[in-house]
Amino acid sequence: MPRPAAILNKGAVALVTGAASGIGLAASKAFAARGLHIVAVDVSSKLDAAVKEIKGVDGVGQVEGIKCDVSKISEVEELREKVLDLFGEVDVLLNNAGIGPKSSAFSLTTSLADLQATWHQTLDTNFFGILNVAQAFAPHMARQENASCIINTGSKQGITCPPGNAGYNVSKAAVKAFTEQLAHELRNVSDVCSAHLFVPGWVHTGLTGAGSGNAKPHGAWTPEQTVDYMMEKVFEEGDFYVICPDNDTTVSLDKARIQWNTSDIIENRPALSRWHPAYKARYEDFIQSKQGLSARSRSRGRTPLQMETHHSPGPSRIDE
């Protein structure tokens, strides 16, 4: 299989979902700066303004903005036909659309109908949105002449599953499992297309207050920093797992948290033992052994949920 670096040639085609803002917009502009044609996809009213920004990037190829609700397979099929009619192929697919309404595993106060509606809303976009787009385009990308790659945006919440938003965690855990399966199946049938799991750290986007004009917190990265890291790891190093750090969380701290989470299974500890009072001291000792400092000193006052994820999910469609 060719190295992903061979994909970023002038005139190649990048399709980005969730492209109206945040990471999606930053990625679209990064691809544009390398001379790629850009298909910017979103349902947001901000898409037209984003397309204008992308067109202003020096050296960009053709730019097309297409409104599409990726949770609806009929709209995704229409998107696929439009893109293939325009360009004939897709060289980079960044599956990046998502939403984050809060939902619990069960509820003592919310009706079952309302709880289920929130779960379906989250899964329809965060998981089925990625599934729909990947399954629509992968058969074409796997058989085209030029090298290609599919990059699915996940979340650390889909790996270590911190308490606070069960529906979001499940949706992103599904993205992780699906992308692993996709990478395996592509590896067995195609020598031109690869798959990659892109996991941002704490990023200052609309979900963390950027859209409200709030200043970027010190601990957060900008979307541009996050995209730069992804570009290096995918296109220069060919990594499958792209677990992004930020100004609060180092690569080694991420690895320690993931290792502890996996050890819950190996050691038969209670589910999510990291947040279990009986294991709090053991967890902090473990982190200290891996980091040379305590977990508490790393938190800088952030809650366990904030420490684990790159945003605090809100009610609107998001870009990662």
PDB file of C-alpha atoms in Angstrom:
ATOM      1  CA  MET A   1       0.000   0.000   0.000  1.00  0.00           C
ATOM      2  CA  PRO A   2       1.406   3.446  -0.895  1.00  0.00           C
ATOM      3  CA  ARG A   3       2.340   5.820   1.891  1.00  0.00           C
ATOM      4  CA  PRO A   4      -0.431   8.383   2.623  1.00  0.00           C
ATOM      5  CA  ALA A   5       2.084  11.143   1.809  1.00  0.00           C
ATOM      6  CA  ALA A   6       1.629  10.229  -1.856  1.00  0.00           C
ATOM      7  CA  ILE A   7      -2.007  11.369  -1.660  1.00  0.00           C
ATOM      8  CA  LEU A   8      -1.459  15.090  -1.080  1.00  0.00           C
ATOM      9  CA  ASN A   9      -0.721  16.042  -4.638  1.00  0.00           C
ATOM     10  CA  LYS A  10      -1.905  19.233  -6.299  1.00  0.00           C
ATOM     11  CA  GLY A  11      -5.232  18.500  -7.953  1.00  0.00           C
ATOM     12  CA  ALA A  12      -6.218  15.682  -5.601  1.00  0.00           C
ATOM     13  CA  VAL A  13      -9.711  15.832  -4.087  1.00  0.00           C
ATOM     14  CA  ALA A  14     -10.450  16.210  -0.370  1.00  0.00           C
ATOM     15  CA  LEU A  15     -14.001  15.762   0.929  1.00  0.00           C
ATOM     16  CA  VAL A  16     -14.513  17.101   4.458  1.00  0.00           C
ATOM     17  CA  THR A  17     -17.722  16.733   6.457  1.00  0.00           C
ATOM     18  CA  GLY A  18     -18.422  19.150   9.297  1.00  0.00           C
ATOM     19  CA  ALA A  19     -16.497  21.673   7.218  1.00  0.00           C
ATOM     20  CA  ALA A  20     -18.340  24.844   8.224  1.00  0.00           C
ATOM     21  CA  SER A  21     -16.260  25.539  11.331  1.00  0.00           C
ATOM     22  CA  GLY A  22     -13.685  24.265  13.795  1.00  0.00           C
ATOM     23  CA  ILE A  23     -11.562  21.275  12.856  1.00  0.00           C
ATOM     24  CA  GLY A  24     -13.448  20.681   9.613  1.00  0.00           C
ATOM     25  CA  LEU A  25     -12.799  24.190   8.369  1.00  0.00           C
ATOM     26  CA  ALA A  26      -9.170  24.126   9.517  1.00  0.00           C
ATOM     27  CA  ALA A  27      -8.618  20.814   7.714  1.00  0.00           C
ATOM     28  CA  SER A  28     -10.276  22.110   4.542  1.00  0.00           C
ATOM     29  CA  LYS A  29      -7.941  25.112   4.525  1.00  0.00           C
ATOM     30  CA  ALA A  30      -4.912  22.913   5.217  1.00  0.00           C
ATOM     31  CA  PHE A  31      -5.746  20.695   2.254  1.00  0.00           C
ATOM     32  CA  ALA A  32      -6.482  23.786   0.160  1.00  0.00           C
ATOM     33  CA  ALA A  33      -3.032  25.209   0.917  1.00  0.00           C
ATOM     34  CA  ARG A  34      -1.551  22.077  -0.659  1.00  0.00           C
ATOM     35  CA  GLY A  35      -3.400  22.684  -3.905  1.00  0.00           C
ATOM     36  CA  LEU A  36      -6.193  20.147  -3.449  1.00  0.00           C
ATOM     37  CA  HIS A  37      -9.734  20.498  -4.719  1.00  0.00           C
ATOM     38  CA  ILE A  38     -12.080  20.792  -1.733  1.00  0.00           C
ATOM     39  CA  VAL A  39     -15.607  19.500  -1.216  1.00  0.00           C
ATOM     40  CA  ALA A  40     -16.831  21.155   1.991  1.00  0.00           C
ATOM     41  CA  VAL A  41     -19.887  19.402   3.439  1.00  0.00           C
ATOM     42  CA  ASP A  42     -22.118  20.541   6.294  1.00  0.00           C
ATOM     43  CA  VAL A  43     -25.754  21.253   7.208  1.00  0.00           C
ATOM     44  CA  SER A  44     -24.837  24.492   8.955  1.00  0.00           C
ATOM     45  CA  SER A  45     -25.857  27.924   7.694  1.00  0.00           C
ATOM     46  CA  LYS A  46     -22.179  28.835   8.148  1.00  0.00           C
ATOM     47  CA  LEU A  47     -21.163  26.682   5.178  1.00  0.00           C
ATOM     48  CA  ASP A  48     -21.304  29.505   2.606  1.00  0.00           C
ATOM     49  CA  ALA A  49     -19.002  31.679   4.696  1.00  0.00           C
ATOM     50  CA  ALA A  50     -16.640  28.736   5.186  1.00  0.00           C
ATOM     51  CA  VAL A  51     -16.512  28.075   1.441  1.00  0.00           C
ATOM     52  CA  LYS A  52     -15.588  31.708   0.883  1.00  0.00           C
ATOM     53  CA  GLU A  53     -12.720  31.341   3.373  1.00  0.00           C
ATOM     54  CA  ILE A  54     -11.477  28.175   1.697  1.00  0.00           C
ATOM     55  CA  LYS A  55     -11.591  29.800  -1.735  1.00  0.00           C
ATOM     56  CA  GLY A  56      -9.362  32.565  -0.355  1.00  0.00           C
ATOM     57  CA  VAL A  57      -6.519  30.127   0.384  1.00  0.00           C
ATOM     58  CA  ASP A  58      -3.613  30.712  -1.989  1.00  0.00           C
ATOM     59  CA  GLY A  59      -3.134  27.839  -4.438  1.00  0.00           C
ATOM     60  CA  VAL A  60      -6.413  26.056  -3.745  1.00  0.00           C
ATOM     61  CA  GLY A  61      -8.056  24.119  -6.534  1.00  0.00           C
ATOM     62  CA  GLN A  62     -11.789  24.004  -7.178  1.00  0.00           C
ATOM     63  CA  VAL A  63     -13.955  24.476  -4.076  1.00  0.00           C
ATOM     64  CA  GLU A  64     -17.489  23.121  -3.800  1.00  0.00           C
ATOM     65  CA  GLY A  65     -19.797  23.573  -0.818  1.00  0.00           C
ATOM     66  CA  ILE A  66     -22.541  20.964  -0.518  1.00  0.00           C
ATOM     67  CA  LYS A  67     -25.198  20.910   2.176  1.00  0.00           C
ATOM     68  CA  CYS A  68     -25.862  17.381   3.373  1.00  0.00           C
ATOM     69  CA  ASP A  69     -27.213  15.751   6.515  1.00  0.00           C
ATOM     70  CA  VAL A  70     -24.844  12.805   6.815  1.00  0.00           C
ATOM     71  CA  SER A  71     -27.238  11.012   9.173  1.00  0.00           C
ATOM     72  CA  LYS A  72     -29.547  10.455   6.182  1.00  0.00           C
ATOM     73  CA  ILE A  73     -28.250   7.834   3.742  1.00  0.00           C
ATOM     74  CA  SER A  74     -30.362   9.203   0.870  1.00  0.00           C
ATOM     75  CA  GLU A  75     -28.622  12.578   1.165  1.00  0.00           C
ATOM     76  CA  VAL A  76     -25.227  10.875   1.401  1.00  0.00           C
ATOM     77  CA  GLU A  77     -25.939   8.934  -1.794  1.00  0.00           C
ATOM     78  CA  GLU A  78     -26.831  12.206  -3.530  1.00  0.00           C
ATOM     79  CA  LEU A  79     -23.593  13.695  -2.197  1.00  0.00           C
ATOM     80  CA  ARG A  80     -21.593  10.781  -3.583  1.00  0.00           C
ATOM     81  CA  GLU A  81     -23.113  11.135  -7.044  1.00  0.00           C
ATOM     82  CA  LYS A  82     -22.476  14.883  -7.119  1.00  0.00           C
ATOM     83  CA  VAL A  83     -18.854  14.486  -6.057  1.00  0.00           C
ATOM     84  CA  LEU A  84     -18.118  11.650  -8.478  1.00  0.00           C
ATOM     85  CA  ASP A  85     -19.775  13.585 -11.307  1.00  0.00           C
ATOM     86  CA  LEU A  86     -17.623  16.630 -10.506  1.00  0.00           C
ATOM     87  CA  PHE A  87     -14.268  14.981  -9.864  1.00  0.00           C
ATOM     88  CA  GLY A  88     -14.488  11.271 -10.641  1.00  0.00           C
ATOM     89  CA  GLU A  89     -12.784  10.271  -7.396  1.00  0.00           C
ATOM     90  CA  VAL A  90     -12.059  11.238  -3.780  1.00  0.00           C
ATOM     91  CA  ASP A  91      -8.465  11.089  -2.545  1.00  0.00           C
ATOM     92  CA  VAL A  92      -8.995  12.220   1.061  1.00  0.00           C
ATOM     93  CA  LEU A  93     -12.220  11.682   2.998  1.00  0.00           C
ATOM     94  CA  LEU A  94     -12.290  13.373   6.404  1.00  0.00           C
ATOM     95  CA  ASN A  95     -15.406  12.130   8.199  1.00  0.00           C
ATOM     96  CA  ASN A  96     -15.793  14.855  10.789  1.00  0.00           C
ATOM     97  CA  ALA A  97     -19.446  15.745  11.427  1.00  0.00           C
ATOM     98  CA  GLY A  98     -20.965  15.176  14.851  1.00  0.00           C
ATOM     99  CA  ILE A  99     -23.245  16.402  17.622  1.00  0.00           C
ATOM    100  CA  GLY A 100     -23.064  16.209  21.398  1.00  0.00           C
ATOM    101  CA  PRO A 101     -26.368  16.445  23.306  1.00  0.00           C
ATOM    102  CA  LYS A 102     -25.970  15.004  26.781  1.00  0.00           C
ATOM    103  CA  SER A 103     -27.589  11.665  27.504  1.00  0.00           C
ATOM    104  CA  SER A 104     -27.349   9.210  30.367  1.00  0.00           C
ATOM    105  CA  ALA A 105     -27.369   5.412  30.352  1.00  0.00           C
ATOM    106  CA  PHE A 106     -30.798   5.565  32.014  1.00  0.00           C
ATOM    107  CA  SER A 107     -32.866   8.261  33.697  1.00  0.00           C
ATOM    108  CA  LEU A 108     -34.993   8.604  36.814  1.00  0.00           C
ATOM    109  CA  THR A 109     -36.507  11.888  35.602  1.00  0.00           C
ATOM    110  CA  THR A 110     -36.542  11.945  31.785  1.00  0.00           C
ATOM    111  CA  SER A 111     -39.224  10.001  29.921  1.00  0.00           C
ATOM    112  CA  LEU A 112     -38.100   6.943  27.980  1.00  0.00           C
ATOM    113  CA  ALA A 113     -39.274   8.537  24.738  1.00  0.00           C
ATOM    114  CA  ASP A 114     -37.211  11.684  25.313  1.00  0.00           C
ATOM    115  CA  LEU A 115     -34.159   9.716  26.456  1.00  0.00           C
ATOM    116  CA  GLN A 116     -34.359   7.459  23.414  1.00  0.00           C
ATOM    117  CA  ALA A 117     -34.806  10.440  21.094  1.00  0.00           C
ATOM    118  CA  THR A 118     -31.557  11.977  22.338  1.00  0.00           C
ATOM    119  CA  TRP A 119     -29.698   8.685  21.939  1.00  0.00           C
ATOM    120  CA  HIS A 120     -30.974   8.237  18.390  1.00  0.00           C
ATOM    121  CA  GLN A 121     -30.074  11.827  17.523  1.00  0.00           C
ATOM    122  CA  THR A 122     -26.515  11.317  18.768  1.00  0.00           C
ATOM    123  CA  LEU A 123     -25.961   7.906  17.195  1.00  0.00           C
ATOM    124  CA  ASP A 124     -27.603   8.882  13.901  1.00  0.00           C
ATOM    125  CA  THR A 125     -25.050  11.634  13.340  1.00  0.00           C
ATOM    126  CA  ASN A 126     -21.941  10.623  15.284  1.00  0.00           C
ATOM    127  CA  PHE A 127     -21.904   6.964  14.286  1.00  0.00           C
ATOM    128  CA  PHE A 128     -24.274   6.428  11.384  1.00  0.00           C
ATOM    129  CA  GLY A 129     -23.137   9.705   9.797  1.00  0.00           C
ATOM    130  CA  ILE A 130     -19.586   8.361   9.641  1.00  0.00           C
ATOM    131  CA  LEU A 131     -20.792   4.885   8.678  1.00  0.00           C
ATOM    132  CA  ASN A 132     -22.986   6.279   5.885  1.00  0.00           C
ATOM    133  CA  VAL A 133     -20.275   8.403   4.294  1.00  0.00           C
ATOM    134  CA  ALA A 134     -17.548   5.776   4.641  1.00  0.00           C
ATOM    135  CA  GLN A 135     -19.693   2.986   3.219  1.00  0.00           C
ATOM    136  CA  ALA A 136     -20.867   5.190   0.343  1.00  0.00           C
ATOM    137  CA  PHE A 137     -17.362   6.261  -0.726  1.00  0.00           C
ATOM    138  CA  ALA A 138     -15.068   3.390   0.344  1.00  0.00           C
ATOM    139  CA  PRO A 139     -15.940   1.054  -2.565  1.00  0.00           C
ATOM    140  CA  HIS A 140     -14.983   3.771  -5.047  1.00  0.00           C
ATOM    141  CA  MET A 141     -11.879   4.898  -3.186  1.00  0.00           C
ATOM    142  CA  ALA A 142     -10.664   1.302  -2.821  1.00  0.00           C
ATOM    143  CA  ARG A 143     -10.838   0.701  -6.586  1.00  0.00           C
ATOM    144  CA  GLN A 144      -9.696   4.027  -8.014  1.00  0.00           C
ATOM    145  CA  GLU A 145      -6.316   4.448  -9.674  1.00  0.00           C
ATOM    146  CA  ASN A 146      -4.883   7.030  -7.275  1.00  0.00           C
ATOM    147  CA  ALA A 147      -3.982   6.460  -3.615  1.00  0.00           C
ATOM    148  CA  SER A 148      -6.619   7.509  -1.088  1.00  0.00           C
ATOM    149  CA  CYS A 149      -7.398   7.515   2.608  1.00  0.00           C
ATOM    150  CA  ILE A 150     -10.415   7.720   4.908  1.00  0.00           C
ATOM    151  CA  ILE A 151      -9.927   9.589   8.186  1.00  0.00           C
ATOM    152  CA  ASN A 152     -12.687   9.199  10.776  1.00  0.00           C
ATOM    153  CA  THR A 153     -12.835  11.649  13.683  1.00  0.00           C
ATOM    154  CA  GLY A 154     -13.301   9.899  17.008  1.00  0.00           C
ATOM    155  CA  SER A 155     -12.918  11.065  20.589  1.00  0.00           C
ATOM    156  CA  LYS A 156     -11.005  10.104  23.710  1.00  0.00           C
ATOM    157  CA  GLN A 157     -14.464   9.655  25.209  1.00  0.00           C
ATOM    158  CA  GLY A 158     -14.871   6.688  22.880  1.00  0.00           C
ATOM    159  CA  ILE A 159     -11.704   5.076  24.279  1.00  0.00           C
ATOM    160  CA  THR A 160     -11.738   5.648  28.040  1.00  0.00           C
ATOM    161  CA  CYS A 161     -15.451   6.503  28.335  1.00  0.00           C
ATOM    162  CA  PRO A 162     -15.487   9.019  31.212  1.00  0.00           C
ATOM    163  CA  PRO A 163     -18.831   9.397  33.006  1.00  0.00           C
ATOM    164  CA  GLY A 164     -21.040  12.325  32.094  1.00  0.00           C
ATOM    165  CA  ASN A 165     -22.385  11.652  28.601  1.00  0.00           C
ATOM    166  CA  ALA A 166     -23.099   7.988  27.950  1.00  0.00           C
ATOM    167  CA  GLY A 167     -24.675   8.462  24.525  1.00  0.00           C
ATOM    168  CA  TYR A 168     -21.731  10.443  23.180  1.00  0.00           C
ATOM    169  CA  ASN A 169     -19.255   7.893  24.581  1.00  0.00           C
ATOM    170  CA  VAL A 170     -21.111   5.015  22.939  1.00  0.00           C
ATOM    171  CA  SER A 171     -21.260   6.816  19.592  1.00  0.00           C
ATOM    172  CA  LYS A 172     -17.537   7.514  19.594  1.00  0.00           C
ATOM    173  CA  ALA A 173     -16.675   4.011  20.827  1.00  0.00           C
ATOM    174  CA  ALA A 174     -18.633   2.744  17.821  1.00  0.00           C
ATOM    175  CA  VAL A 175     -16.601   5.023  15.536  1.00  0.00           C
ATOM    176  CA  LYS A 176     -13.383   3.539  16.945  1.00  0.00           C
ATOM    177  CA  ALA A 177     -14.550  -0.052  16.459  1.00  0.00           C
ATOM    178  CA  PHE A 178     -15.891   0.657  12.977  1.00  0.00           C
ATOM    179  CA  THR A 179     -12.721   2.406  11.838  1.00  0.00           C
ATOM    180  CA  GLU A 180     -10.581  -0.492  13.062  1.00  0.00           C
ATOM    181  CA  GLN A 181     -12.770  -2.898  11.072  1.00  0.00           C
ATOM    182  CA  LEU A 182     -12.677  -0.607   8.056  1.00  0.00           C
ATOM    183  CA  ALA A 183      -8.871  -0.432   8.143  1.00  0.00           C
ATOM    184  CA  HIS A 184      -8.630  -4.220   8.326  1.00  0.00           C
ATOM    185  CA  GLU A 185     -11.066  -4.829   5.467  1.00  0.00           C
ATOM    186  CA  LEU A 186      -9.462  -2.197   3.241  1.00  0.00           C
ATOM    187  CA  ARG A 187      -6.049  -3.711   3.910  1.00  0.00           C
ATOM    188  CA  ASN A 188      -7.323  -7.052   2.633  1.00  0.00           C
ATOM    189  CA  VAL A 189      -8.977  -5.838  -0.561  1.00  0.00           C
ATOM    190  CA  SER A 190      -7.216  -2.644  -1.641  1.00  0.00           C
ATOM    191  CA  ASP A 191      -3.650  -1.557  -2.230  1.00  0.00           C
ATOM    192  CA  VAL A 192      -4.609   2.098  -2.703  1.00  0.00           C
ATOM    193  CA  CYS A 193      -6.913   3.042   0.208  1.00  0.00           C
ATOM    194  CA  SER A 194      -6.218   3.157   3.960  1.00  0.00           C
ATOM    195  CA  ALA A 195      -8.281   4.160   7.013  1.00  0.00           C
ATOM    196  CA  HIS A 196      -7.206   6.192  10.062  1.00  0.00           C
ATOM    197  CA  LEU A 197      -8.742   7.129  13.431  1.00  0.00           C
ATOM    198  CA  PHE A 198      -8.275  10.827  14.248  1.00  0.00           C
ATOM    199  CA  VAL A 199      -8.786  11.597  17.950  1.00  0.00           C
ATOM    200  CA  PRO A 200      -8.488  15.305  18.826  1.00  0.00           C
ATOM    201  CA  GLY A 201      -7.428  16.446  22.267  1.00  0.00           C
ATOM    202  CA  TRP A 202      -8.951  19.481  23.985  1.00  0.00           C
ATOM    203  CA  VAL A 203      -9.703  21.851  21.088  1.00  0.00           C
ATOM    204  CA  HIS A 204     -11.173  25.344  21.225  1.00  0.00           C
ATOM    205  CA  THR A 205     -14.198  25.034  18.928  1.00  0.00           C
ATOM    206  CA  GLY A 206     -17.830  26.059  19.035  1.00  0.00           C
ATOM    207  CA  LEU A 207     -18.564  23.378  21.603  1.00  0.00           C
ATOM    208  CA  THR A 208     -16.015  24.774  24.035  1.00  0.00           C
ATOM    209  CA  GLY A 209     -17.220  28.335  23.727  1.00  0.00           C
ATOM    210  CA  ALA A 210     -15.341  29.606  20.692  1.00  0.00           C
ATOM    211  CA  GLY A 211     -18.606  30.381  18.936  1.00  0.00           C
ATOM    212  CA  SER A 212     -19.683  32.549  21.873  1.00  0.00           C
ATOM    213  CA  GLY A 213     -16.581  34.700  21.655  1.00  0.00           C
ATOM    214  CA  ASN A 214     -14.912  33.178  24.708  1.00  0.00           C
ATOM    215  CA  ALA A 215     -11.125  33.340  24.802  1.00  0.00           C
ATOM    216  CA  LYS A 216      -9.247  30.110  24.158  1.00  0.00           C
ATOM    217  CA  PRO A 217      -8.351  28.396  27.438  1.00  0.00           C
ATOM    218  CA  HIS A 218      -4.631  27.915  27.984  1.00  0.00           C
ATOM    219  CA  GLY A 219      -4.963  24.134  27.997  1.00  0.00           C
ATOM    220  CA  ALA A 220      -6.750  23.874  24.659  1.00  0.00           C
ATOM    221  CA  TRP A 221      -5.212  23.655  21.209  1.00  0.00           C
ATOM    222  CA  THR A 222      -6.554  25.575  18.251  1.00  0.00           C
ATOM    223  CA  PRO A 223      -8.216  23.619  15.424  1.00  0.00           C
ATOM    224  CA  GLU A 224      -5.203  24.497  13.266  1.00  0.00           C
ATOM    225  CA  GLN A 225      -2.753  22.946  15.749  1.00  0.00           C
ATOM    226  CA  THR A 226      -4.865  19.823  15.919  1.00  0.00           C
ATOM    227  CA  VAL A 227      -5.075  19.504  12.150  1.00  0.00           C
ATOM    228  CA  ASP A 228      -1.324  20.054  11.784  1.00  0.00           C
ATOM    229  CA  TYR A 229      -0.728  17.162  14.186  1.00  0.00           C
ATOM    230  CA  MET A 230      -3.146  14.945  12.274  1.00  0.00           C
ATOM    231  CA  MET A 231      -1.521  15.816   8.939  1.00  0.00           C
ATOM    232  CA  GLU A 232       1.902  14.851  10.249  1.00  0.00           C
ATOM    233  CA  LYS A 233       0.760  11.592  11.833  1.00  0.00           C
ATOM    234  CA  VAL A 234      -1.421  10.422   8.920  1.00  0.00           C
ATOM    235  CA  PHE A 235       0.330  11.724   5.836  1.00  0.00           C
ATOM    236  CA  GLU A 236       3.972  11.694   6.941  1.00  0.00           C
ATOM    237  CA  GLU A 237       4.078   8.811   9.415  1.00  0.00           C
ATOM    238  CA  GLY A 238       1.137   6.713   8.196  1.00  0.00           C
ATOM    239  CA  ASP A 239      -0.292   6.160  11.703  1.00  0.00           C
ATOM    240  CA  PHE A 240      -3.685   4.550  12.175  1.00  0.00           C
ATOM    241  CA  TYR A 241      -4.274   5.829  15.732  1.00  0.00           C
ATOM    242  CA  VAL A 242      -3.814   9.603  15.865  1.00  0.00           C
ATOM    243  CA  ILE A 243      -4.324  10.506  19.528  1.00  0.00           C
ATOM    244  CA  CYS A 244      -3.735  14.252  19.765  1.00  0.00           C
ATOM    245  CA  PRO A 245      -2.255  15.881  22.865  1.00  0.00           C
ATOM    246  CA  ASP A 246      -3.008  19.443  23.956  1.00  0.00           C
ATOM    247  CA  ASN A 247      -1.466  21.984  26.308  1.00  0.00           C
ATOM    248  CA  ASP A 248      -2.850  20.136  29.356  1.00  0.00           C
ATOM    249  CA  THR A 249      -2.495  16.520  28.283  1.00  0.00           C
ATOM    250  CA  THR A 250       0.741  14.990  27.042  1.00  0.00           C
ATOM    251  CA  VAL A 251       1.089  11.911  24.852  1.00  0.00           C
ATOM    252  CA  SER A 252       2.398   9.954  27.835  1.00  0.00           C
ATOM    253  CA  LEU A 253      -0.585  10.948  29.989  1.00  0.00           C
ATOM    254  CA  ASP A 254      -3.003   9.846  27.281  1.00  0.00           C
ATOM    255  CA  LYS A 255      -1.218   6.493  27.059  1.00  0.00           C
ATOM    256  CA  ALA A 256      -1.377   6.043  30.833  1.00  0.00           C
ATOM    257  CA  ARG A 257      -5.125   6.743  30.917  1.00  0.00           C
ATOM    258  CA  ILE A 258      -5.755   4.314  28.058  1.00  0.00           C
ATOM    259  CA  GLN A 259      -3.592   1.664  29.731  1.00  0.00           C
ATOM    260  CA  TRP A 260      -5.513   1.999  33.010  1.00  0.00           C
ATOM    261  CA  ASN A 261      -8.821   1.727  31.193  1.00  0.00           C
ATOM    262  CA  THR A 262      -7.772  -1.431  29.348  1.00  0.00           C
ATOM    263  CA  SER A 263      -6.470  -2.932  32.587  1.00  0.00           C
ATOM    264  CA  ASP A 264      -9.998  -2.749  34.038  1.00  0.00           C
ATOM    265  CA  ILE A 265     -10.771  -5.747  31.823  1.00  0.00           C
ATOM    266  CA  ILE A 266      -7.498  -7.586  32.397  1.00  0.00           C
ATOM    267  CA  GLU A 267      -7.655  -7.175  36.179  1.00  0.00           C
ATOM    268  CA  ASN A 268     -11.453  -7.588  36.407  1.00  0.00           C
ATOM    269  CA  ARG A 269     -11.899  -4.275  38.200  1.00  0.00           C
ATOM    270  CA  PRO A 270     -15.259  -2.461  38.421  1.00  0.00           C
ATOM    271  CA  ALA A 271     -16.351  -0.664  35.275  1.00  0.00           C
ATOM    272  CA  LEU A 272     -14.734   2.769  34.943  1.00  0.00           C
ATOM    273  CA  SER A 273     -12.631   2.107  38.032  1.00  0.00           C
ATOM    274  CA  ARG A 274     -10.760   5.341  37.440  1.00  0.00           C
ATOM    275  CA  TRP A 275     -13.812   7.127  38.845  1.00  0.00           C
ATOM    276  CA  HIS A 276     -14.591   4.504  41.524  1.00  0.00           C
ATOM    277  CA  PRO A 277     -13.852   5.827  45.038  1.00  0.00           C
ATOM    278  CA  ALA A 278     -12.193   2.565  46.077  1.00  0.00           C
ATOM    279  CA  TYR A 279      -9.653   2.879  43.254  1.00  0.00           C
ATOM    280  CA  LYS A 280      -9.000   6.623  43.336  1.00  0.00           C
ATOM    281  CA  ALA A 281      -5.697   6.378  45.230  1.00  0.00           C
ATOM    282  CA  ARG A 282      -4.477   3.465  43.124  1.00  0.00           C
ATOM    283  CA  TYR A 283      -5.258   5.355  39.931  1.00  0.00           C
ATOM    284  CA  GLU A 284      -3.426   8.470  41.099  1.00  0.00           C
ATOM    285  CA  ASP A 285      -0.414   6.371  42.135  1.00  0.00           C
ATOM    286  CA  PHE A 286      -0.443   4.708  38.716  1.00  0.00           C
ATOM    287  CA  ILE A 287      -0.511   8.054  36.910  1.00  0.00           C
ATOM    288  CA  GLN A 288       2.249   9.349  39.147  1.00  0.00           C
ATOM    289  CA  SER A 289       4.393   6.331  38.314  1.00  0.00           C
ATOM    290  CA  LYS A 290       3.889   6.988  34.615  1.00  0.00           C
ATOM    291  CA  GLN A 291       4.181  10.781  34.735  1.00  0.00           C
ATOM    292  CA  GLY A 292       6.357  11.674  37.664  1.00  0.00           C
ATOM    293  CA  LEU A 293       3.540  13.846  39.080  1.00  0.00           C
ATOM    294  CA  SER A 294       0.089  13.354  40.515  1.00  0.00           C
ATOM    295  CA  ALA A 295      -3.109  13.179  38.507  1.00  0.00           C
ATOM    296  CA  ARG A 296      -4.516  16.042  40.563  1.00  0.00           C
ATOM    297  CA  SER A 297      -1.653  18.357  39.635  1.00  0.00           C
ATOM    298  CA  ARG A 298      -2.312  17.645  35.965  1.00  0.00           C
ATOM    299  CA  SER A 299      -5.995  18.529  36.115  1.00  0.00           C
ATOM    300  CA  ARG A 300      -5.601  22.294  36.666  1.00  0.00           C
ATOM    301  CA  GLY A 301      -9.075  22.341  38.122  1.00  0.00           C
ATOM    302  CA  ARG A 302     -10.817  20.582  35.244  1.00  0.00           C
ATOM    303  CA  THR A 303     -13.477  17.986  36.003  1.00  0.00           C
ATOM    304  CA  PRO A 304     -12.885  14.297  35.146  1.00  0.00           C
ATOM    305  CA  LEU A 305     -15.081  14.650  32.046  1.00  0.00           C
ATOM    306  CA  GLN A 306     -13.256  17.755  30.853  1.00  0.00           C
ATOM    307  CA  MET A 307      -9.902  16.104  31.518  1.00  0.00           C
ATOM    308  CA  GLU A 308     -10.815  13.231  29.229  1.00  0.00           C
ATOM    309  CA  THR A 309     -12.391  14.977  26.259  1.00  0.00           C
ATOM    310  CA  HIS A 310     -11.672  17.766  23.832  1.00  0.00           C
ATOM    311  CA  HIS A 311     -14.957  19.546  24.473  1.00  0.00           C
ATOM    312  CA  SER A 312     -18.001  19.640  26.694  1.00  0.00           C
ATOM    313  CA  PRO A 313     -20.671  18.394  24.290  1.00  0.00           C
ATOM    314  CA  GLY A 314     -23.548  20.762  23.661  1.00  0.00           C
ATOM    315  CA  PRO A 315     -26.864  20.559  21.845  1.00  0.00           C
ATOM    316  CA  SER A 316     -25.891  21.692  18.354  1.00  0.00           C
ATOM    317  CA  ARG A 317     -24.186  19.967  15.418  1.00  0.00           C
ATOM    318  CA  ILE A 318     -20.449  20.114  15.876  1.00  0.00           C
ATOM    319  CA  ASP A 319     -17.342  19.860  13.782  1.00  0.00           C
ATOM    320  CA  GLU A 320     -15.537  16.973  15.407  1.00  0.00           C
TER     321      GLU A 320
END
